[in-house]
mmCIF file of C-alpha atoms and ligand atoms in Angstrom:
data_model
loop_
_atom_site.group_PDB
_atom_site.id
_atom_site.type_symbol
_atom_site.label_atom_id
_atom_site.label_comp_id
_atom_site.label_asym_id
_atom_site.label_seq_id
_atom_site.Cartn_x
_atom_site.Cartn_y
_atom_site.Cartn_z
ATOM 1 C CA MET A 1 54.124 111.739 129.720
ATOM 2 C CA ASP A 2 50.788 110.228 128.683
ATOM 3 C CA ILE A 3 51.614 107.719 125.995
ATOM 4 C CA SER A 4 54.604 105.795 124.688
ATOM 5 C CA VAL A 5 54.034 104.108 121.361
ATOM 6 C CA VAL A 6 56.434 101.198 120.969
ATOM 7 C CA ILE A 7 56.896 99.972 117.409
ATOM 8 C CA PRO A 8 59.085 96.987 116.531
ATOM 9 C CA LEU A 9 60.151 97.065 112.918
ATOM 10 C CA TYR A 10 62.191 94.980 110.582
ATOM 11 C CA ASN A 11 62.685 96.289 107.056
ATOM 12 C CA GLU A 12 59.637 98.555 106.940
ATOM 13 C CA VAL A 13 61.218 101.647 105.402
ATOM 14 C CA GLU A 14 58.291 102.497 103.121
ATOM 15 C CA SER A 15 55.735 102.534 105.916
ATOM 16 C CA LEU A 16 57.617 104.671 108.433
ATOM 17 C CA PRO A 17 56.891 108.227 107.178
ATOM 18 C CA GLU A 18 53.170 107.571 106.843
ATOM 19 C CA LEU A 19 52.978 105.721 110.143
ATOM 20 C CA THR A 20 54.775 108.326 112.236
ATOM 21 C CA SER A 21 52.945 111.289 110.737
ATOM 22 C CA TRP A 22 49.608 109.548 111.277
ATOM 23 C CA ILE A 23 50.445 108.806 114.930
ATOM 24 C CA SER A 24 51.570 112.386 115.507
ATOM 25 C CA ARG A 25 48.388 113.711 113.965
ATOM 26 C CA VAL A 26 46.229 111.579 116.287
ATOM 27 C CA MET A 27 48.294 112.592 119.323
ATOM 28 C CA GLU A 28 48.111 116.283 118.538
ATOM 29 C CA GLU A 29 44.370 116.190 117.889
ATOM 30 C CA ASN A 30 43.906 114.714 121.356
ATOM 31 C CA ASP A 31 46.509 116.834 123.142
ATOM 32 C CA PHE A 32 48.494 113.878 124.364
ATOM 33 C CA LEU A 33 52.065 114.161 125.570
ATOM 34 C CA TYR A 34 53.713 111.306 123.758
ATOM 35 C CA GLU A 35 56.786 109.622 122.421
ATOM 36 C CA ILE A 36 57.200 107.174 119.556
ATOM 37 C CA ILE A 37 59.848 104.558 120.227
ATOM 38 C CA LEU A 38 60.892 102.908 116.984
ATOM 39 C CA VAL A 39 62.874 99.749 117.666
ATOM 40 C CA ASP A 40 64.779 98.786 114.548
ATOM 41 C CA ASP A 41 65.300 95.054 114.757
ATOM 42 C CA GLY A 42 68.417 94.958 112.595
ATOM 43 C CA SER A 43 66.844 96.226 109.363
ATOM 44 C CA THR A 44 68.959 96.231 106.227
ATOM 45 C CA ASP A 45 66.748 98.326 103.978
ATOM 46 C CA GLY A 46 67.575 101.785 105.263
ATOM 47 C CA SER A 47 64.863 101.918 107.936
ATOM 48 C CA TRP A 48 67.370 103.293 110.439
ATOM 49 C CA GLU A 49 68.437 106.129 108.147
ATOM 50 C CA MET A 50 64.772 106.882 107.613
ATOM 51 C CA ILE A 51 64.198 107.055 111.382
ATOM 52 C CA GLY A 52 67.099 109.512 111.624
ATOM 53 C CA LYS A 53 65.498 111.650 108.949
ATOM 54 C CA LEU A 54 62.023 111.582 110.508
ATOM 55 C CA ARG A 55 63.458 112.605 113.855
ATOM 56 C CA LEU A 56 64.673 115.880 112.410
ATOM 57 C CA ASN A 57 61.082 117.012 111.915
ATOM 58 C CA ASN A 58 59.541 115.294 114.908
ATOM 59 C CA PRO A 59 61.365 115.516 118.243
ATOM 60 C CA PHE A 60 58.964 112.996 119.813
ATOM 61 C CA ILE A 61 60.440 110.165 117.782
ATOM 62 C CA ARG A 62 63.082 108.063 119.501
ATOM 63 C CA GLY A 63 64.994 105.271 117.832
ATOM 64 C CA ILE A 64 66.733 102.148 119.102
ATOM 65 C CA LYS A 65 68.682 99.992 116.681
ATOM 66 C CA PHE A 66 69.729 96.384 117.164
ATOM 67 C CA ARG A 67 72.996 95.367 115.572
ATOM 68 C CA ARG A 68 71.289 92.292 114.120
ATOM 69 C CA ASN A 69 67.819 90.831 113.804
ATOM 70 C CA TYR A 70 66.714 89.396 117.157
ATOM 71 C CA GLY A 71 62.980 89.068 116.579
ATOM 72 C CA LYS A 72 59.799 90.914 117.478
ATOM 73 C CA SER A 73 59.812 89.854 121.145
ATOM 74 C CA ALA A 74 63.304 91.202 121.692
ATOM 75 C CA ALA A 75 62.359 94.468 120.041
ATOM 76 C CA LEU A 76 59.231 94.807 122.187
ATOM 77 C CA ASN A 77 61.106 94.016 125.374
ATOM 78 C CA THR A 78 63.730 96.659 124.632
ATOM 79 C CA GLY A 79 61.036 99.191 123.747
ATOM 80 C CA PHE A 80 59.240 98.396 127.021
ATOM 81 C CA ASP A 81 62.393 99.123 129.005
ATOM 82 C CA ALA A 82 62.696 102.516 127.349
ATOM 83 C CA ALA A 83 59.003 103.521 127.551
ATOM 84 C CA GLU A 84 58.251 106.423 129.894
ATOM 85 C CA GLY A 85 54.564 107.062 129.249
ATOM 86 C CA ASN A 86 51.830 106.167 131.733
ATOM 87 C CA VAL A 87 50.199 104.122 129.010
ATOM 88 C CA VAL A 88 52.246 102.072 126.593
ATOM 89 C CA ILE A 89 50.789 101.246 123.199
ATOM 90 C CA THR A 90 52.400 98.676 120.932
ATOM 91 C CA MET A 91 51.664 98.459 117.253
ATOM 92 C CA ASP A 92 53.126 96.906 114.135
ATOM 93 C CA ALA A 93 55.048 99.078 111.729
ATOM 94 C CA ASP A 94 53.375 97.805 108.587
ATOM 95 C CA LEU A 95 50.287 100.052 108.773
ATOM 96 C CA GLN A 96 48.031 97.046 109.423
ATOM 97 C CA ASP A 97 47.066 98.625 112.744
ATOM 98 C CA SER A 98 45.379 101.995 112.741
ATOM 99 C CA PRO A 99 46.668 104.768 115.051
ATOM 100 C CA ASP A 100 43.091 106.066 115.213
ATOM 101 C CA GLU A 101 42.419 103.402 117.860
ATOM 102 C CA ILE A 102 44.916 104.962 120.278
ATOM 103 C CA PRO A 103 42.627 107.457 122.089
ATOM 104 C CA GLU A 104 40.038 104.792 122.925
ATOM 105 C CA LEU A 105 42.686 102.333 124.094
ATOM 106 C CA TYR A 106 44.185 105.071 126.262
ATOM 107 C CA ARG A 107 40.805 105.915 127.741
ATOM 108 C CA ARG A 108 40.131 102.324 128.724
ATOM 109 C CA ILE A 109 43.457 101.992 130.527
ATOM 110 C CA VAL A 110 43.164 105.320 132.327
ATOM 111 C CA GLU A 111 39.421 105.534 133.033
ATOM 112 C CA GLU A 112 38.329 101.921 133.128
ATOM 113 C CA LYS A 113 41.551 100.938 134.908
ATOM 114 C CA TYR A 114 42.478 98.029 132.718
ATOM 115 C CA ASP A 115 45.981 96.575 133.062
ATOM 116 C CA LEU A 116 46.028 95.519 129.451
ATOM 117 C CA VAL A 117 43.683 96.043 126.527
ATOM 118 C CA SER A 118 44.313 93.854 123.527
ATOM 119 C CA GLY A 119 43.139 94.606 120.019
ATOM 120 C CA TRP A 120 40.896 92.146 118.249
ATOM 121 C CA LYS A 121 41.117 92.091 114.487
ATOM 122 C CA ALA A 122 37.526 90.930 114.140
ATOM 123 C CA LYS A 123 37.561 91.423 110.406
ATOM 124 C CA ARG A 124 40.937 90.359 109.074
ATOM 125 C CA HIS A 125 42.646 91.032 105.805
ATOM 126 C CA ASP A 126 44.815 87.960 105.786
ATOM 127 C CA PRO A 127 44.712 84.755 103.724
ATOM 128 C CA LEU A 128 42.570 81.849 105.001
ATOM 129 C CA SER A 129 45.709 79.760 105.570
ATOM 130 C CA LYS A 130 46.514 82.193 108.353
ATOM 131 C CA THR A 131 43.113 82.990 109.798
ATOM 132 C CA ILE A 132 41.922 79.404 110.352
ATOM 133 C CA PRO A 133 44.974 78.140 112.291
ATOM 134 C CA THR A 134 44.893 81.399 114.233
ATOM 135 C CA LYS A 135 41.358 80.638 115.392
ATOM 136 C CA VAL A 136 42.415 77.208 116.641
ATOM 137 C CA TYR A 137 45.393 78.691 118.483
ATOM 138 C CA ASN A 138 43.366 81.350 120.133
ATOM 139 C CA ALA A 139 40.844 78.779 121.339
ATOM 140 C CA ALA A 140 43.647 76.613 122.758
ATOM 141 C CA THR A 141 45.312 79.577 124.441
ATOM 142 C CA ARG A 142 41.999 80.716 125.916
ATOM 143 C CA ARG A 143 41.421 77.307 127.455
ATOM 144 C CA MET A 144 44.911 76.851 128.794
ATOM 145 C CA SER A 145 45.340 80.357 130.172
ATOM 146 C CA GLY A 146 41.865 80.853 131.590
ATOM 147 C CA ILE A 147 41.671 84.270 129.900
ATOM 148 C CA HIS A 148 38.283 83.604 128.388
ATOM 149 C CA ASN A 149 37.481 87.053 127.096
ATOM 150 C CA LEU A 150 40.252 87.379 124.502
ATOM 151 C CA HIS A 151 39.727 86.376 120.885
ATOM 152 C CA ASP A 152 43.057 87.461 119.481
ATOM 153 C CA PHE A 153 46.095 86.989 121.696
ATOM 154 C CA ASN A 154 48.666 87.858 119.058
ATOM 155 C CA CYS A 155 47.276 91.196 117.902
ATOM 156 C CA GLY A 156 50.142 93.659 117.508
ATOM 157 C CA LEU A 157 48.018 96.553 118.725
ATOM 158 C CA LYS A 158 47.772 96.532 122.504
ATOM 159 C CA ALA A 159 47.726 99.024 125.336
ATOM 160 C CA TYR A 160 49.309 98.532 128.753
ATOM 161 C CA ARG A 161 49.526 100.303 132.039
ATOM 162 C CA ASN A 162 53.180 101.280 132.466
ATOM 163 C CA ALA A 163 53.629 98.962 135.460
ATOM 164 C CA VAL A 164 52.732 95.983 133.299
ATOM 165 C CA VAL A 165 55.471 96.458 130.724
ATOM 166 C CA LYS A 166 58.056 97.151 133.412
ATOM 167 C CA ASN A 167 57.232 93.922 135.193
ATOM 168 C CA ILE A 168 56.995 91.403 132.412
ATOM 169 C CA GLU A 169 59.675 89.972 130.225
ATOM 170 C CA VAL A 170 59.097 89.014 126.607
ATOM 171 C CA TYR A 171 61.733 86.807 125.008
ATOM 172 C CA GLY A 172 62.128 84.205 122.281
ATOM 173 C CA GLU A 173 58.883 84.416 120.340
ATOM 174 C CA MET A 174 56.692 84.906 123.381
ATOM 175 C CA HIS A 175 55.181 88.118 122.003
ATOM 176 C CA ARG A 176 52.301 85.896 120.875
ATOM 177 C CA TYR A 177 51.330 85.279 124.482
ATOM 178 C CA ILE A 178 51.869 88.601 126.226
ATOM 179 C CA PRO A 179 48.403 88.549 127.876
ATOM 180 C CA VAL A 180 49.254 85.149 129.354
ATOM 181 C CA ILE A 181 52.621 86.410 130.617
ATOM 182 C CA ALA A 182 50.879 89.442 132.124
ATOM 183 C CA LYS A 183 48.350 87.212 133.845
ATOM 184 C CA TRP A 184 51.075 85.040 135.361
ATOM 185 C CA ALA A 185 52.667 88.234 136.645
ATOM 186 C CA GLY A 186 49.415 89.085 138.440
ATOM 187 C CA PHE A 187 47.930 91.631 136.036
ATOM 188 C CA THR A 188 44.497 90.165 135.664
ATOM 189 C CA LYS A 189 42.297 92.998 134.478
ATOM 190 C CA ILE A 190 42.626 92.232 130.809
ATOM 191 C CA GLY A 191 40.223 93.612 128.244
ATOM 192 C CA GLU A 192 39.637 93.565 124.556
ATOM 193 C CA GLN A 193 38.718 96.080 121.935
ATOM 194 C CA ILE A 194 37.702 95.473 118.355
ATOM 195 C CA VAL A 195 40.154 97.224 116.091
ATOM 196 C CA GLU A 196 40.353 97.886 112.406
ATOM 197 C CA HIS A 197 42.743 95.651 110.530
ATOM 198 C CA ARG A 198 44.089 96.843 107.231
ATOM 199 C CA PRO A 199 45.847 94.927 104.486
ATOM 200 C CA ARG A 200 49.633 95.220 104.488
ATOM 201 C CA LYS A 201 50.423 98.197 102.315
ATOM 202 C CA TYR A 202 54.179 97.881 101.764
ATOM 203 C CA GLY A 203 56.695 95.059 102.107
ATOM 204 C CA LYS A 204 55.771 91.547 103.090
ATOM 205 C CA THR A 205 55.107 89.525 106.223
ATOM 206 C CA LYS A 206 58.125 88.562 108.308
ATOM 207 C CA PHE A 207 56.691 85.338 109.681
ATOM 208 C CA GLY A 208 56.133 82.251 107.509
ATOM 209 C CA MET A 209 54.262 79.050 108.240
ATOM 210 C CA SER A 210 56.820 78.210 110.920
ATOM 211 C CA ARG A 211 54.857 80.576 113.142
ATOM 212 C CA PHE A 212 52.304 77.847 113.814
ATOM 213 C CA ILE A 213 54.760 75.186 114.941
ATOM 214 C CA ASN A 214 56.755 77.658 117.010
ATOM 215 C CA GLY A 215 53.554 79.076 118.411
ATOM 216 C CA LEU A 216 52.385 75.686 119.621
ATOM 217 C CA LEU A 217 55.722 74.822 121.237
ATOM 218 C CA ASP A 218 55.837 78.221 122.925
ATOM 219 C CA LEU A 219 52.329 77.718 124.241
ATOM 220 C CA LEU A 220 53.398 74.460 125.882
ATOM 221 C CA SER A 221 56.565 76.044 127.309
ATOM 222 C CA ILE A 222 54.776 79.024 128.708
ATOM 223 C CA PHE A 223 52.398 76.799 130.604
ATOM 224 C CA PHE A 224 55.058 74.506 131.867
ATOM 225 C CA VAL A 225 57.271 77.350 133.030
ATOM 226 C CA GLY A 226 54.355 79.295 134.487
ATOM 227 C CA LYS A 227 53.074 76.345 136.463
ATOM 228 C CA PHE A 228 56.188 74.379 137.343
ATOM 229 C CA GLY A 229 59.036 76.827 136.654
ATOM 230 C CA LYS A 230 59.662 77.312 140.349
ATOM 231 C CA ARG A 231 58.918 73.734 141.419
ATOM 232 C CA PRO A 232 59.896 71.385 138.594
ATOM 233 C CA MET A 233 60.167 68.394 140.903
ATOM 234 C CA HIS A 234 56.425 68.488 141.478
ATOM 235 C CA PHE A 235 55.966 67.665 137.818
ATOM 236 C CA PHE A 236 58.857 65.326 137.118
ATOM 237 C CA GLY A 237 58.632 63.683 140.520
ATOM 238 C CA LEU A 238 54.966 62.842 140.050
ATOM 239 C CA MET A 239 55.575 61.429 136.583
ATOM 240 C CA GLY A 240 58.584 59.512 137.881
ATOM 241 C CA VAL A 241 56.653 58.026 140.789
ATOM 242 C CA LEU A 242 53.806 56.930 138.516
ATOM 243 C CA SER A 243 56.219 55.309 136.108
ATOM 244 C CA PHE A 244 58.241 53.650 138.839
ATOM 245 C CA LEU A 245 55.108 52.431 140.567
ATOM 246 C CA THR A 246 53.918 50.795 137.359
ATOM 247 C CA GLY A 247 57.260 48.981 137.140
ATOM 248 C CA THR A 248 57.166 47.903 140.773
ATOM 249 C CA ILE A 249 53.642 46.521 140.470
ATOM 250 C CA CYS A 250 54.694 44.554 137.385
ATOM 251 C CA VAL A 251 57.676 43.100 139.241
ATOM 252 C CA ILE A 252 55.623 42.149 142.298
ATOM 253 C CA TRP A 253 53.021 40.559 140.092
ATOM 254 C CA MET A 254 55.642 38.509 138.275
ATOM 255 C CA ILE A 255 57.210 37.285 141.526
ATOM 256 C CA VAL A 256 53.865 36.348 143.036
ATOM 257 C CA GLU A 257 52.741 34.604 139.903
ATOM 258 C CA LYS A 258 55.941 32.616 139.634
ATOM 259 C CA GLN A 259 55.887 31.553 143.304
ATOM 260 C CA TYR A 260 52.288 30.461 142.883
ATOM 261 C CA ASP A 261 53.156 28.431 139.812
ATOM 262 C CA ILE A 262 56.109 26.800 141.572
ATOM 263 C CA ILE A 263 54.076 25.902 144.628
ATOM 264 C CA HIS A 264 51.245 24.483 142.564
ATOM 265 C CA ARG A 265 53.649 22.758 140.177
ATOM 266 C CA ILE A 266 52.205 24.573 137.190
ATOM 267 C CA LYS A 267 54.467 24.907 134.167
ATOM 268 C CA TYR A 268 55.814 28.485 134.046
ATOM 269 C CA ARG A 269 57.508 30.742 131.508
ATOM 270 C CA ASP A 270 60.944 32.285 131.864
ATOM 271 C CA VAL A 271 60.830 35.804 133.235
ATOM 272 C CA THR A 272 62.350 37.117 130.012
ATOM 273 C CA ALA A 273 59.652 35.469 127.945
ATOM 274 C CA GLN A 274 56.954 37.659 129.462
ATOM 275 C CA PRO A 275 55.876 41.004 128.038
ATOM 276 C CA LEU A 276 55.397 42.239 131.589
ATOM 277 C CA PHE A 277 59.127 41.933 132.201
ATOM 278 C CA TYR A 278 59.887 44.450 129.469
ATOM 279 C CA ILE A 279 57.205 46.821 130.623
ATOM 280 C CA ALA A 280 58.686 46.713 134.121
ATOM 281 C CA LEU A 281 62.153 47.344 132.730
ATOM 282 C CA VAL A 282 61.145 50.303 130.610
ATOM 283 C CA THR A 283 58.982 51.994 133.234
ATOM 284 C CA ALA A 284 61.689 51.611 135.884
ATOM 285 C CA ILE A 285 64.266 53.227 133.609
ATOM 286 C CA ILE A 286 61.933 56.032 132.526
ATOM 287 C CA GLY A 287 60.892 56.576 136.143
ATOM 288 C CA SER A 288 64.451 57.028 137.346
ATOM 289 C CA GLN A 289 65.236 59.306 134.411
ATOM 290 C CA LEU A 290 62.263 61.495 135.230
ATOM 291 C CA PHE A 291 63.483 61.728 138.793
ATOM 292 C CA LEU A 292 66.952 62.699 137.692
ATOM 293 C CA THR A 293 65.493 65.329 135.343
ATOM 294 C CA GLY A 294 63.460 66.639 138.266
ATOM 295 C CA PHE A 295 66.524 66.950 140.475
ATOM 296 C CA VAL A 296 68.540 68.673 137.790
ATOM 297 C CA ALA A 297 65.661 71.032 136.997
ATOM 298 C CA GLU A 298 65.350 71.766 140.698
ATOM 299 C CA LEU A 299 69.032 72.704 140.826
ATOM 300 C CA VAL A 300 68.562 74.987 137.819
ATOM 301 C CA ALA A 301 65.533 76.653 139.404
ATOM 302 C CA ARG A 302 67.420 77.043 142.669
ATOM 303 C CA SER A 303 70.257 78.976 141.097
ATOM 304 C CA ALA A 304 68.089 81.104 138.815
ATOM 305 C CA PRO A 305 68.668 84.764 139.679
ATOM 306 C CA GLU A 306 64.936 85.494 139.703
ATOM 307 C CA ARG A 307 64.024 82.612 142.023
ATOM 308 C CA ASN A 308 62.931 85.100 144.645
ATOM 309 C CA LYS A 309 61.594 87.830 142.429
ATOM 310 C CA TYR A 310 57.938 88.431 143.187
ATOM 311 C CA GLN A 311 55.429 91.011 142.060
ATOM 312 C CA VAL A 312 55.091 93.289 145.081
ATOM 313 C CA GLU A 313 52.173 95.552 144.311
ATOM 314 C CA ASP A 314 52.117 97.737 147.377
ATOM 315 C CA VAL A 315 53.853 98.219 150.722
ATOM 316 C CA ILE A 316 52.696 100.513 153.534
HETATM 317 N N1 UDP B 401 59.089 92.398 113.173
HETATM 318 C C1 UDP B 401 60.256 92.635 113.892
HETATM 319 N N2 UDP B 401 61.245 91.689 113.887
HETATM 320 C C2 UDP B 401 61.108 90.516 113.203
HETATM 321 C C3 UDP B 401 59.908 90.269 112.501
HETATM 322 C C4 UDP B 401 58.917 91.224 112.522
HETATM 323 O O1 UDP B 401 60.399 93.685 114.508
HETATM 324 O O2 UDP B 401 62.042 89.703 113.232
HETATM 325 C C5 UDP B 401 58.023 93.411 113.160
HETATM 326 C C6 UDP B 401 57.567 93.801 111.779
HETATM 327 O O3 UDP B 401 58.412 94.761 111.188
HETATM 328 C C7 UDP B 401 56.179 94.333 112.046
HETATM 329 C C8 UDP B 401 55.703 93.459 113.189
HETATM 330 O O4 UDP B 401 56.878 92.876 113.768
HETATM 331 O O5 UDP B 401 56.217 95.676 112.479
HETATM 332 C C9 UDP B 401 54.729 92.375 112.722
HETATM 333 O O6 UDP B 401 55.297 91.649 111.659
HETATM 334 P P1 UDP B 401 54.460 91.197 110.379
HETATM 335 O O7 UDP B 401 53.575 92.311 109.928
HETATM 336 O O8 UDP B 401 55.422 90.654 109.388
HETATM 337 O O9 UDP B 401 53.579 90.017 110.978
HETATM 338 P P2 UDP B 401 52.106 89.589 110.546
HETATM 339 O O10 UDP B 401 51.279 90.830 110.421
HETATM 340 O O11 UDP B 401 52.255 88.868 109.253
HETATM 341 O O12 UDP B 401 51.655 88.698 111.683
HETATM 342 MG MG1 MG B 402 51.600 92.637 109.691
#
């Protein structure tokens, strides 16, 4: 099979008929062998019944239904597991992404050998309150991930080589950072394509302003886990040593100073009357806590089932 189109959807009943018939039209015009995997993320508006109906006329439609709403990442991950096509395209169900982009995305994966091609909604039809923070986030993500050629990490329209989706895991709300996850997994040929972005035709957006706070926290997590997930002690240990060292230096300084004062019969303060004493106390406590956190994290990493799961690309 050439293409699997994976579509996460949550209460998008009005869009589904138009979306699926448009995709089918594009596929048939280009003679692609395809499947459309509609992942119903616990919709309550009759989307699932609609999928059942659409399937009667189009055997290439497959449906997966969650019992409850788990989120876009969960839906994508489940769709990825099911996808059989050589190229996997993801798109949103709300008709904001245009299926007309599919042939070009497919060509770039197959002919130009990209691992992942991400859409870039260069001209967006969203309110300013969304586009400005998005710009800041994309700049931060570019810097932190080293993927300098992407402008729009969170675009719903993306194309992947099959091996990519089978070897990455998207969970929580990490769908915003799939290119970063792919890069950590060793898929580094990542490209971008300007795509048309259309205003939402039916229904309303499923993510509120909380997306920005969650997005920032996820960005921090993804970097921490990517860099130190398998060796947490290298992070916590270093921090702990620095903190402890600060405390030790303070203590030594206080002892030396006091001895000096005693020897030279200079009037001296009580230890507890010195700010340095409290700094030493706090840094020593924080230092030992960081160490303990490091040890515990190390134990967690050690018993993680994927501690020895690596991306083996080829064996001869
Ligand atoms: N979506 C989902 N589960 C959710 C929230 C959203 O499957 O819990 C789907 C939604 O139906 C749509 C896509 O994710 O197909 C993108 O959502 P939306 O258009 O609301 O996001 P926005 O375009 O505002 O970023
Ligand atoms: Mg949308």
